Amino acid sequence: MQCCEKTLYHNGRIVTLDAGDRTAEAVLTAGGRIEAVGGAGELRRLGGPRLKETDLDGLVVYPGFIDTHSHPDMLAAWAPYAYCGGTADLASALDVLQRHGREQDQPVPMGYGFDDTAVAEQRGPNLAEMDALFPDRPALLLHISIHAAYVNSRMYGLLGIPPDRPSDNPDAVCENGRPNGLITETLALEALGKLPPVTTTALKQGLLRAVESYNAQGFTACIGGGAGLGGLTPWMVYEALAGLEIEGRLHLHVHMPVFADWFERVLETGLLAGTGSPLLRFHGIKLLVDGSIQAYTAAVPEGYHSRPETRPAPIIPQEELENAVFKAHSAGQQAVIHGNGNGAVEAAVRAVEKAQARCPRRDPRHLLIHCQMASDEQLARMKAVGLWPSFFGLHVWNWGDRHHDIFLGPERAARIDPCGGATRLGLPFSLHADTPVLPQMTMQSIHTAVNRRTRAGRLLGPDQRVRVLDALRAYTTHAAAMCFEEDRRGSIEPGKLADFTFLDADPRAVAPEDINKVNIVSVISMGRPVWGALKD
């Protein structure tokens, strides 16, 4: 019998995040799993003749981080297109889009990441400006939220929207009796479907780059934002991810729901049943209840601070939402529900309440994604029915000043992403960056949950701040439970997978204002180094 090689990581600080929140000086792994945690001397005796030792030289080891909402498949598929975020003005963003589209000779140029309220003009392009960029081909500039886009006349043609007359499509925004270049929600997603099809080979290459960027931010697992969006069918996404896993090149555990339009078809195939493979599980339904606060499409019944007359309703009728949630709930599947505004939160909570009343489940762990404007009363009802929030906490930092001044006003902005409220109720929560809406930035996300400081330094809702431990559990133990992986991931304990994130300092040992200065040094997934390097 051949002995399994064991690895001893020692001379560091092992933060287990187990139930007792214990720490240790060493951890022993074998065959991709944790064998023991404790003192270096005692673990060295368990190592056997083929023991490999890694001196951590003072590094801090946390369980591998878990992202609970992002779109690695979309990030991968958009690799050929222009990133138009971070520009100071509209003209610069349009120049990036035009140059990239022309240089690559793209039949449908697309830019993403554009943030209209972050540029000097405080607006997006109009139809004439989009037509001037590409008079000869359809084009679109995707709003950073992915819930809106700016298009030209040729794209309107592909969408069946005449650009020279009023449209009765509610997602085609009109001005002076004709479409003005802005489309939202369903129409924006339909426009994404007009991009040239991506090949499996190209999608796999894009996924490799996407996963590497996740690993660099400490992630060993993620919950995808839903397969079946923007021209990517669930079958395409599954084939690409499964192919990478078979080839030994998938360095991230992916838990992926499928969008509602595909759910029944995929459910019938059996793909959503069982626990999946070691690195891939398709499970659950993804539902969109509203849009985005910063695109003015989130369901905010009281209206927006700068546009009080704008009061969008949920984008899915309540009965349809309730039927879809019940279908997943009664089939033992997880409902992953997108809801930003308080109107969408209410719709989602009611749907899960009705599903639980008809078919009680003790521990469904349905997820409410973003959950930005939930009240304490809604959070309490969520806890009662097993609906857990994954907060887009980086909104406080990235858009917090604009929520305060433009979108929501001071009072509502102060309780956006209410991590503090969830903590006081004992409701598990997680955090995410919604990549590619924002790039993965784990330490900044943890920093924001603890400090609640905006880009301008404003303290936004001090009562919604949480302890560093709470923010860390949002990326570890709580996140693992949200993808039903708490027996395998989320803490450093014997029998669990050897998923580790190595830091150069302990976020709980530095000053709160310095958390975002802590660096991720290396990442190990199932015992395999996947990012960075440790010295032997």
Coordinates of C-alpha atoms in Angstrom, one line a residue:
M1 CA 0.0 0.0 0.0
Q2 CA 1.3 3.4 -1.0
C3 CA 1.2 6.1 1.7
C4 CA -0.5 9.4 0.9
E5 CA 1.9 12.3 1.0
K6 CA 1.1 14.7 3.8
T7 CA 1.8 18.4 4.1
L8 CA 2.4 20.3 7.4
Y9 CA 1.8 24.0 7.4
H10 CA 3.5 25.5 10.5
N11 CA 5.0 28.6 12.0
G12 CA 1.9 30.7 11.2
R13 CA -1.5 31.5 12.7
I14 CA -4.2 29.1 11.7
V15 CA -7.6 30.7 12.2
T16 CA -10.1 27.8 12.1
L17 CA -13.3 29.8 12.3
D18 CA -14.8 26.6 13.8
A19 CA -17.7 26.8 16.3
G20 CA -15.3 27.7 19.1
D21 CA -13.3 30.2 16.9
R22 CA -10.1 28.4 17.8
T23 CA -6.6 29.2 16.5
A24 CA -3.6 26.9 16.1
E25 CA 0.0 27.1 15.0
A26 CA -0.2 24.3 12.4
V27 CA -2.4 22.3 10.1
L28 CA -1.7 18.9 8.6
T29 CA -3.3 17.9 5.2
A30 CA -3.4 14.7 3.2
G31 CA -5.0 13.9 -0.1
G32 CA -6.6 17.3 -0.4
R33 CA -8.2 17.2 3.0
I34 CA -7.4 18.4 6.5
E35 CA -6.1 15.6 8.7
A36 CA -5.4 17.5 11.9
V37 CA -5.1 21.0 13.5
G38 CA -2.9 21.7 16.5
G39 CA 0.7 22.2 17.5
A40 CA 3.5 21.6 15.1
G41 CA 5.2 19.0 17.2
E42 CA 2.2 16.7 17.6
L43 CA 1.2 17.1 13.9
R44 CA 4.8 16.3 12.8
R45 CA 4.6 13.0 14.5
L46 CA 1.4 12.2 12.5
G47 CA 3.1 13.1 9.3
G48 CA 4.8 9.8 8.5
P49 CA 8.0 9.3 6.3
R50 CA 6.8 11.3 3.3
L51 CA 5.9 14.4 5.3
K52 CA 6.4 17.7 3.4
E53 CA 6.7 20.8 5.5
T54 CA 5.8 24.4 4.6
D55 CA 7.1 27.1 6.8
L56 CA 4.5 29.9 6.8
D57 CA 6.9 32.4 8.3
G58 CA 4.2 34.2 10.2
L59 CA 1.4 34.1 7.6
V60 CA -2.2 33.9 8.7
V61 CA -4.3 31.1 7.3
Y62 CA -8.1 31.4 7.0
P63 CA -10.5 29.0 5.4
G64 CA -10.7 29.5 1.6
F65 CA -13.0 32.4 0.9
I66 CA -16.4 31.7 -0.8
D67 CA -18.1 34.2 -3.1
T68 CA -21.9 34.0 -2.9
H69 CA -23.0 35.9 -6.0
S70 CA -21.1 36.7 -9.2
H71 CA -21.1 35.9 -12.9
P72 CA -17.9 34.1 -13.8
D73 CA -19.5 32.8 -17.0
M74 CA -20.4 36.3 -18.2
L75 CA -17.0 37.7 -17.2
A76 CA -15.5 34.9 -19.3
A77 CA -17.8 35.5 -22.3
W78 CA -17.1 39.3 -22.3
A79 CA -13.3 38.9 -22.5
P80 CA -13.2 40.1 -26.1
Y81 CA -15.2 43.2 -25.4
A82 CA -14.3 46.7 -24.2
Y83 CA -14.3 47.6 -20.5
C84 CA -15.6 51.1 -20.3
G85 CA -15.6 51.7 -16.6
G86 CA -13.3 54.1 -14.7
T87 CA -13.3 56.9 -17.3
A88 CA -13.6 60.5 -16.1
D89 CA -16.0 61.6 -18.8
L90 CA -18.5 60.2 -21.3
A91 CA -16.3 61.0 -24.3
S92 CA -13.5 58.9 -23.0
A93 CA -15.8 55.9 -22.4
L94 CA -17.2 56.2 -26.0
D95 CA -13.7 56.5 -27.4
V96 CA -12.7 53.2 -25.6
L97 CA -15.8 51.5 -27.1
Q98 CA -15.2 52.8 -30.6
R99 CA -11.5 52.1 -30.8
H100 CA -11.9 48.6 -29.4
G101 CA -14.8 47.7 -31.7
R102 CA -13.0 49.0 -34.8
E103 CA -9.6 47.5 -34.0
Q104 CA -11.1 44.1 -33.3
D105 CA -13.6 44.5 -36.3
Q106 CA -16.4 43.3 -34.1
P107 CA -19.7 42.7 -35.9
V108 CA -21.5 43.8 -32.7
P109 CA -19.2 46.1 -30.6
M110 CA -20.1 46.0 -26.9
G111 CA -18.7 47.9 -23.9
Y112 CA -19.4 47.1 -20.3
G113 CA -18.8 48.6 -16.9
F114 CA -20.0 52.1 -17.9
D115 CA -21.3 54.1 -14.9
D116 CA -23.4 57.0 -15.9
T117 CA -23.4 58.9 -12.6
A118 CA -19.6 58.5 -12.2
V119 CA -18.7 60.5 -15.3
A120 CA -18.5 64.3 -15.4
E121 CA -21.6 64.6 -17.6
Q122 CA -23.7 62.6 -15.1
R123 CA -25.4 60.8 -18.0
G124 CA -25.1 58.1 -20.6
P125 CA -24.9 58.6 -24.4
N126 CA -28.0 59.4 -26.4
L127 CA -29.1 57.7 -29.7
A128 CA -27.3 60.2 -31.9
E129 CA -24.0 59.7 -30.1
M130 CA -24.3 55.9 -30.3
D131 CA -25.2 56.2 -34.0
A132 CA -22.1 58.4 -34.6
L133 CA -19.8 55.7 -33.2
F134 CA -21.1 52.9 -35.3
P135 CA -23.4 53.9 -38.2
D136 CA -22.7 50.6 -40.0
R137 CA -23.4 48.0 -37.3
P138 CA -25.4 47.3 -34.2
A139 CA -23.6 48.3 -30.9
L140 CA -24.4 48.6 -27.2
L141 CA -22.8 50.1 -24.2
L142 CA -23.9 48.2 -21.1
H143 CA -24.6 50.1 -17.9
I144 CA -22.5 49.0 -15.0
S145 CA -25.5 47.4 -13.3
I146 CA -26.2 45.1 -16.4
H147 CA -29.8 46.2 -16.0
A148 CA -29.7 48.9 -18.7
A149 CA -27.8 49.6 -21.9
Y150 CA -27.3 52.4 -24.5
V151 CA -27.8 51.3 -28.1
N152 CA -27.7 52.6 -31.6
S153 CA -30.3 52.5 -34.3
R154 CA -29.0 49.3 -35.8
M155 CA -29.4 47.5 -32.5
Y156 CA -32.9 48.9 -32.2
G157 CA -33.5 47.2 -35.6
L158 CA -32.3 43.8 -34.3
L159 CA -34.6 44.2 -31.3
G160 CA -37.6 45.1 -33.5
I161 CA -37.9 48.6 -32.1
P162 CA -38.3 51.3 -34.7
P163 CA -36.0 54.2 -33.6
D164 CA -38.0 56.9 -35.3
R165 CA -41.4 56.5 -33.6
P166 CA -42.8 56.0 -30.1
S167 CA -42.5 52.5 -28.7
D168 CA -45.0 50.7 -26.4
N169 CA -42.2 48.5 -25.0
P170 CA -41.8 49.7 -21.4
D171 CA -38.1 48.8 -21.5
A172 CA -37.5 51.1 -24.5
V173 CA -37.1 54.6 -22.9
C174 CA -38.6 57.3 -25.1
E175 CA -38.0 61.0 -25.1
N176 CA -39.8 63.6 -27.3
G177 CA -41.8 60.8 -28.9
R178 CA -39.1 58.4 -29.9
P179 CA -36.5 56.0 -28.3
N180 CA -33.6 57.9 -26.9
G181 CA -31.0 55.2 -26.9
L182 CA -31.6 53.8 -23.4
I183 CA -33.0 50.4 -22.9
T184 CA -33.6 48.6 -19.6
E185 CA -34.2 45.1 -18.1
T186 CA -35.6 42.5 -20.4
L187 CA -34.7 44.5 -23.5
A188 CA -31.1 45.0 -22.3
L189 CA -30.7 41.3 -21.7
E190 CA -32.2 40.6 -25.1
A191 CA -29.6 42.9 -26.6
L192 CA -26.9 40.9 -25.0
G193 CA -28.3 37.9 -26.7
K194 CA -27.5 39.6 -30.1
L195 CA -23.8 39.3 -29.5
P196 CA -22.1 36.7 -31.7
P197 CA -22.2 33.2 -30.1
V198 CA -19.2 32.2 -28.0
T199 CA -17.6 28.9 -28.6
T200 CA -17.0 26.4 -25.9
T201 CA -13.2 26.8 -26.4
A202 CA -13.4 30.6 -26.0
L203 CA -15.7 30.3 -23.0
K204 CA -13.2 27.8 -21.3
Q205 CA -10.3 30.2 -22.0
G206 CA -12.3 33.1 -20.5
L207 CA -13.3 31.0 -17.5
L208 CA -9.6 30.2 -16.8
R209 CA -8.8 33.9 -16.7
A210 CA -11.9 34.6 -14.6
V211 CA -11.2 31.8 -12.1
E212 CA -7.6 33.1 -11.8
S213 CA -8.9 36.5 -10.9
Y214 CA -11.2 34.9 -8.2
N215 CA -8.3 32.9 -6.8
A216 CA -6.2 36.1 -6.6
Q217 CA -8.9 37.5 -4.3
G218 CA -8.8 34.5 -2.0
F219 CA -11.7 32.5 -3.4
T220 CA -11.8 28.7 -3.6
A221 CA -15.6 28.5 -4.2
C222 CA -18.4 30.6 -5.6
I223 CA -22.2 30.6 -6.1
G224 CA -22.7 31.7 -9.7
G225 CA -25.3 34.3 -10.7
G226 CA -27.3 31.9 -12.8
A227 CA -26.7 30.1 -16.1
G228 CA -28.8 31.0 -19.0
L229 CA -28.3 34.7 -19.4
G230 CA -27.1 36.9 -22.2
G231 CA -26.9 34.2 -24.9
L232 CA -25.2 31.7 -22.7
T233 CA -27.3 28.6 -22.3
P234 CA -27.0 26.4 -19.2
W235 CA -25.7 23.6 -21.4
M236 CA -22.9 25.8 -22.7
V237 CA -21.9 26.9 -19.2
Y238 CA -22.0 23.4 -17.9
E239 CA -20.0 22.0 -20.8
A240 CA -17.3 24.6 -20.3
L241 CA -17.0 24.2 -16.6
A242 CA -17.3 20.4 -16.6
G243 CA -14.6 20.3 -19.4
L244 CA -12.2 22.3 -17.3
E245 CA -12.8 20.1 -14.2
I246 CA -12.2 16.9 -16.3
E247 CA -9.0 18.4 -17.6
G248 CA -7.9 19.3 -14.0
R249 CA -7.9 23.1 -14.8
L250 CA -10.9 24.2 -12.8
H251 CA -9.5 25.7 -9.6
L252 CA -12.8 26.9 -8.1
H253 CA -15.8 25.1 -6.8
V254 CA -18.8 26.4 -8.7
H255 CA -22.4 26.2 -7.3
M256 CA -24.7 27.3 -10.2
P257 CA -28.4 27.9 -10.3
V258 CA -30.2 28.3 -13.6
F259 CA -32.4 31.1 -14.8
A260 CA -36.2 30.7 -14.5
D261 CA -36.7 30.5 -18.2
W262 CA -34.5 27.3 -18.3
F263 CA -35.3 25.8 -14.9
E264 CA -38.0 23.3 -15.8
R265 CA -36.1 22.0 -18.9
V266 CA -32.9 21.6 -16.9
L267 CA -34.7 20.1 -13.9
E268 CA -36.2 17.4 -16.1
T269 CA -32.7 16.2 -17.2
G270 CA -31.6 15.5 -13.7
L271 CA -28.7 17.9 -13.9
L272 CA -30.0 19.8 -10.8
A273 CA -30.3 16.6 -8.7
G274 CA -27.7 15.3 -6.3
T275 CA -24.5 16.9 -5.0
G276 CA -22.7 17.2 -8.3
S277 CA -19.0 16.6 -8.8
P278 CA -16.1 17.7 -6.5
L279 CA -15.9 21.1 -8.2
L280 CA -19.3 21.7 -9.9
R281 CA -22.9 21.6 -8.8
F282 CA -25.8 22.9 -10.8
H283 CA -28.7 23.4 -8.4
G284 CA -31.6 25.8 -7.9
I285 CA -33.5 28.5 -9.8
K286 CA -32.5 32.1 -10.3
L287 CA -35.2 34.7 -10.4
L288 CA -35.1 38.5 -11.1
V289 CA -37.6 40.4 -9.1
D290 CA -36.4 43.9 -9.9
G291 CA -33.5 45.8 -11.5
S292 CA -30.8 48.1 -10.1
I293 CA -31.0 51.1 -7.8
Q294 CA -28.3 53.0 -9.8
A295 CA -30.2 52.3 -13.0
Y296 CA -33.5 53.5 -11.5
T297 CA -35.1 50.1 -12.1
A298 CA -35.2 48.7 -8.6
A299 CA -38.6 48.3 -7.1
V300 CA -38.7 51.4 -4.8
P301 CA -42.4 52.1 -4.1
E302 CA -41.7 55.4 -2.4
G303 CA -39.7 56.8 -5.4
Y304 CA -36.1 57.8 -5.8
H305 CA -34.6 60.8 -4.0
S306 CA -33.8 62.7 -7.2
R307 CA -36.7 61.3 -9.2
P308 CA -39.6 60.9 -6.7
E309 CA -42.0 60.2 -9.6
T310 CA -39.9 57.1 -10.6
R311 CA -41.5 54.2 -8.7
P312 CA -40.8 51.0 -10.6
A313 CA -42.8 47.9 -9.8
P314 CA -41.3 44.4 -9.6
I315 CA -40.5 43.1 -13.1
I316 CA -42.2 39.8 -12.4
P317 CA -45.9 39.6 -11.4
Q318 CA -46.4 38.4 -7.8
E319 CA -48.4 35.3 -8.8
E320 CA -45.7 34.3 -11.3
L321 CA -43.0 34.7 -8.7
E322 CA -44.9 32.7 -6.1
N323 CA -45.4 29.9 -8.6
A324 CA -41.8 29.8 -9.6
V325 CA -40.5 29.9 -6.0
F326 CA -43.0 27.1 -5.0
K327 CA -41.9 25.0 -8.0
A328 CA -38.3 25.1 -6.8
H329 CA -39.1 24.9 -3.1
S330 CA -41.3 21.9 -3.4
A331 CA -38.7 20.1 -5.6
G332 CA -36.1 20.5 -2.9
Q333 CA -34.3 23.1 -4.9
Q334 CA -32.8 26.4 -3.7
A335 CA -34.5 29.7 -4.9
V336 CA -31.9 32.3 -5.6
I337 CA -33.8 35.6 -5.8
H338 CA -32.5 38.9 -7.0
G339 CA -34.0 41.8 -5.1
N340 CA -32.6 45.3 -4.5
G341 CA -35.5 47.6 -3.7
N342 CA -37.7 47.2 -0.7
G343 CA -40.6 46.5 -3.0
A344 CA -38.7 43.5 -4.5
V345 CA -37.6 42.4 -1.0
E346 CA -41.3 42.3 0.1
A347 CA -42.3 40.4 -3.0
A348 CA -39.6 37.8 -2.4
V349 CA -40.4 37.4 1.3
R350 CA -44.1 36.9 0.5
A351 CA -43.3 34.3 -2.1
V352 CA -41.1 32.2 0.2
E353 CA -43.7 32.6 3.1
K354 CA -46.4 31.2 0.8
A355 CA -44.1 28.3 -0.4
Q356 CA -43.3 27.4 3.2
A357 CA -47.0 27.5 4.2
R358 CA -47.9 25.1 1.4
C359 CA -44.9 22.8 1.7
P360 CA -42.9 23.3 5.0
R361 CA -39.2 22.7 4.7
R362 CA -37.0 22.9 7.8
D363 CA -33.9 24.3 6.3
P364 CA -34.3 25.5 2.7
R365 CA -31.6 28.2 2.7
H366 CA -33.2 30.2 -0.1
L367 CA -31.1 33.2 -1.0
L368 CA -32.1 36.9 -1.4
I369 CA -29.3 38.4 -3.5
H370 CA -28.4 42.1 -2.9
C371 CA -31.2 42.6 -0.4
Q372 CA -30.1 46.2 -0.2
M373 CA -33.2 48.0 1.1
A374 CA -34.6 45.3 3.5
S375 CA -36.2 46.6 6.7
D376 CA -35.7 45.0 10.1
E377 CA -39.2 43.7 9.9
Q378 CA -38.5 42.1 6.5
L379 CA -35.2 40.6 7.8
A380 CA -37.0 39.0 10.7
R381 CA -39.6 37.4 8.4
M382 CA -36.7 36.2 6.2
K383 CA -35.1 34.4 9.2
A384 CA -38.5 32.8 10.0
V385 CA -38.9 31.2 6.6
G386 CA -35.2 30.3 5.8
L387 CA -34.5 33.1 3.3
W388 CA -30.9 34.2 3.8
P389 CA -29.4 37.5 2.5
S390 CA -26.3 37.9 0.4
F391 CA -25.6 41.7 0.7
F392 CA -23.9 43.7 -2.0
G393 CA -22.0 45.5 0.8
L394 CA -19.5 47.2 -1.6
H395 CA -22.4 49.5 -2.6
V396 CA -21.7 51.4 0.6
W397 CA -18.2 52.2 -0.5
N398 CA -18.6 52.5 -4.3
W399 CA -22.0 54.1 -4.6
G400 CA -22.7 55.2 -1.0
D401 CA -22.2 58.9 -1.7
R402 CA -24.5 58.7 -4.7
H403 CA -27.1 56.8 -2.7
H404 CA -27.0 59.6 -0.1
D405 CA -27.2 62.5 -2.6
I406 CA -28.9 61.1 -5.7
F407 CA -30.7 57.8 -5.5
L408 CA -32.1 57.3 -2.0
G409 CA -31.4 60.3 0.2
P410 CA -29.7 60.4 3.6
E411 CA -32.2 58.3 5.6
R412 CA -32.6 55.4 3.3
A413 CA -28.9 55.4 2.2
A414 CA -27.9 55.0 5.9
R415 CA -29.4 51.5 6.2
I416 CA -28.5 50.2 2.7
D417 CA -27.1 46.6 2.9
P418 CA -28.2 46.2 6.6
C419 CA -25.6 43.7 7.8
G420 CA -25.9 45.1 11.3
G421 CA -29.7 44.4 11.4
A422 CA -29.1 40.9 10.2
T423 CA -26.5 40.3 12.9
R424 CA -28.7 41.5 15.6
L425 CA -31.4 39.1 14.5
G426 CA -29.0 36.2 14.3
L427 CA -29.7 35.9 10.5
P428 CA -26.8 34.5 8.6
F429 CA -25.6 36.8 5.8
S430 CA -22.9 36.8 3.2
L431 CA -21.2 39.4 1.1
H432 CA -20.4 39.7 -2.7
A433 CA -19.1 42.0 -5.4
D434 CA -21.5 40.9 -8.2
T435 CA -18.5 40.6 -10.6
P436 CA -18.4 41.8 -13.4
V437 CA -20.5 44.7 -12.0
L438 CA -17.5 45.3 -9.7
P439 CA -14.2 43.3 -9.7
Q440 CA -13.7 40.9 -6.9
M441 CA -12.1 42.9 -4.0
T442 CA -12.5 40.7 -0.9
M443 CA -10.6 42.7 1.6
Q444 CA -12.3 46.0 0.6
S445 CA -15.6 44.2 1.0
I446 CA -14.8 43.1 4.5
H447 CA -13.3 46.5 5.3
T448 CA -16.6 48.2 4.1
A449 CA -18.8 45.9 6.2
V450 CA -16.8 46.8 9.3
N451 CA -16.3 50.5 8.7
R452 CA -19.2 51.6 6.4
R453 CA -17.1 54.4 4.8
T454 CA -17.9 55.7 1.3
R455 CA -15.3 56.6 -1.3
A456 CA -15.6 60.2 0.0
G457 CA -15.0 59.0 3.6
R458 CA -18.6 59.6 4.7
L459 CA -19.8 57.3 7.6
L460 CA -22.9 55.8 6.2
G461 CA -25.2 54.1 8.7
P462 CA -22.9 53.4 11.7
D463 CA -25.5 51.1 13.3
Q464 CA -25.2 48.7 10.3
R465 CA -21.5 48.1 11.0
V466 CA -20.5 44.6 12.0
R467 CA -17.5 43.0 13.8
V468 CA -14.6 41.8 11.7
L469 CA -15.5 38.2 12.7
D470 CA -19.0 38.7 11.3
A471 CA -17.6 40.0 8.0
L472 CA -15.1 37.1 7.8
R473 CA -17.9 34.5 8.4
A474 CA -19.8 36.2 5.6
Y475 CA -17.1 34.9 3.3
T476 CA -16.5 31.5 5.0
T477 CA -18.8 29.7 7.4
H478 CA -22.0 31.4 6.4
A479 CA -21.1 31.3 2.7
A480 CA -20.4 27.6 2.9
A481 CA -23.8 27.0 4.4
M482 CA -25.4 29.0 1.6
C483 CA -24.1 26.5 -1.0
F484 CA -24.8 23.5 1.3
E485 CA -21.1 22.9 1.7
E486 CA -20.6 23.5 5.4
D487 CA -19.5 19.8 5.9
R488 CA -16.7 20.3 3.4
R489 CA -15.8 24.0 3.4
G490 CA -15.9 27.2 5.4
S491 CA -13.7 26.3 8.4
I492 CA -10.4 24.6 9.1
E493 CA -11.4 21.3 10.7
P494 CA -10.3 17.7 10.3
G495 CA -12.1 16.0 7.5
K496 CA -12.9 19.1 5.6
L497 CA -11.2 20.1 2.3
A498 CA -7.8 21.7 2.4
D499 CA -9.1 25.1 1.1
F500 CA -6.9 27.9 2.5
T501 CA -6.4 31.6 2.0
F502 CA -3.1 32.9 3.3
L503 CA -2.9 36.5 4.4
D504 CA 0.1 38.7 5.5
A505 CA -1.8 39.9 8.5
D506 CA -4.9 39.0 10.5
P507 CA -7.8 41.3 9.7
R508 CA -8.9 41.0 13.4
A509 CA -5.4 42.1 14.6
V510 CA -5.1 45.3 12.5
A511 CA -6.9 48.6 13.1
P512 CA -10.3 48.6 11.5
E513 CA -9.3 51.3 9.0
D514 CA -6.4 49.2 7.8
I515 CA -8.3 46.0 6.9
N516 CA -8.2 46.8 3.2
K517 CA -4.4 46.9 3.4
V518 CA -4.2 43.2 4.3
N519 CA -2.8 41.3 1.4
I520 CA -3.8 37.9 0.0
V521 CA -0.5 36.0 -0.4
S522 CA -1.5 32.6 -1.6
V523 CA -4.5 30.3 -2.1
I524 CA -4.8 26.5 -1.9
S525 CA -7.8 24.6 -3.2
M526 CA -8.3 21.0 -2.2
G527 CA -4.6 20.8 -1.3
R528 CA -3.5 22.3 -4.6
P529 CA -1.7 25.6 -4.9
V530 CA -3.8 27.7 -7.3
W531 CA -2.6 31.2 -6.7
G532 CA 0.6 32.8 -5.3
A533 CA 3.4 30.9 -3.8
L534 CA 4.6 29.7 -0.4
K535 CA 8.2 28.9 0.4
D536 CA 8.9 25.3 1.4

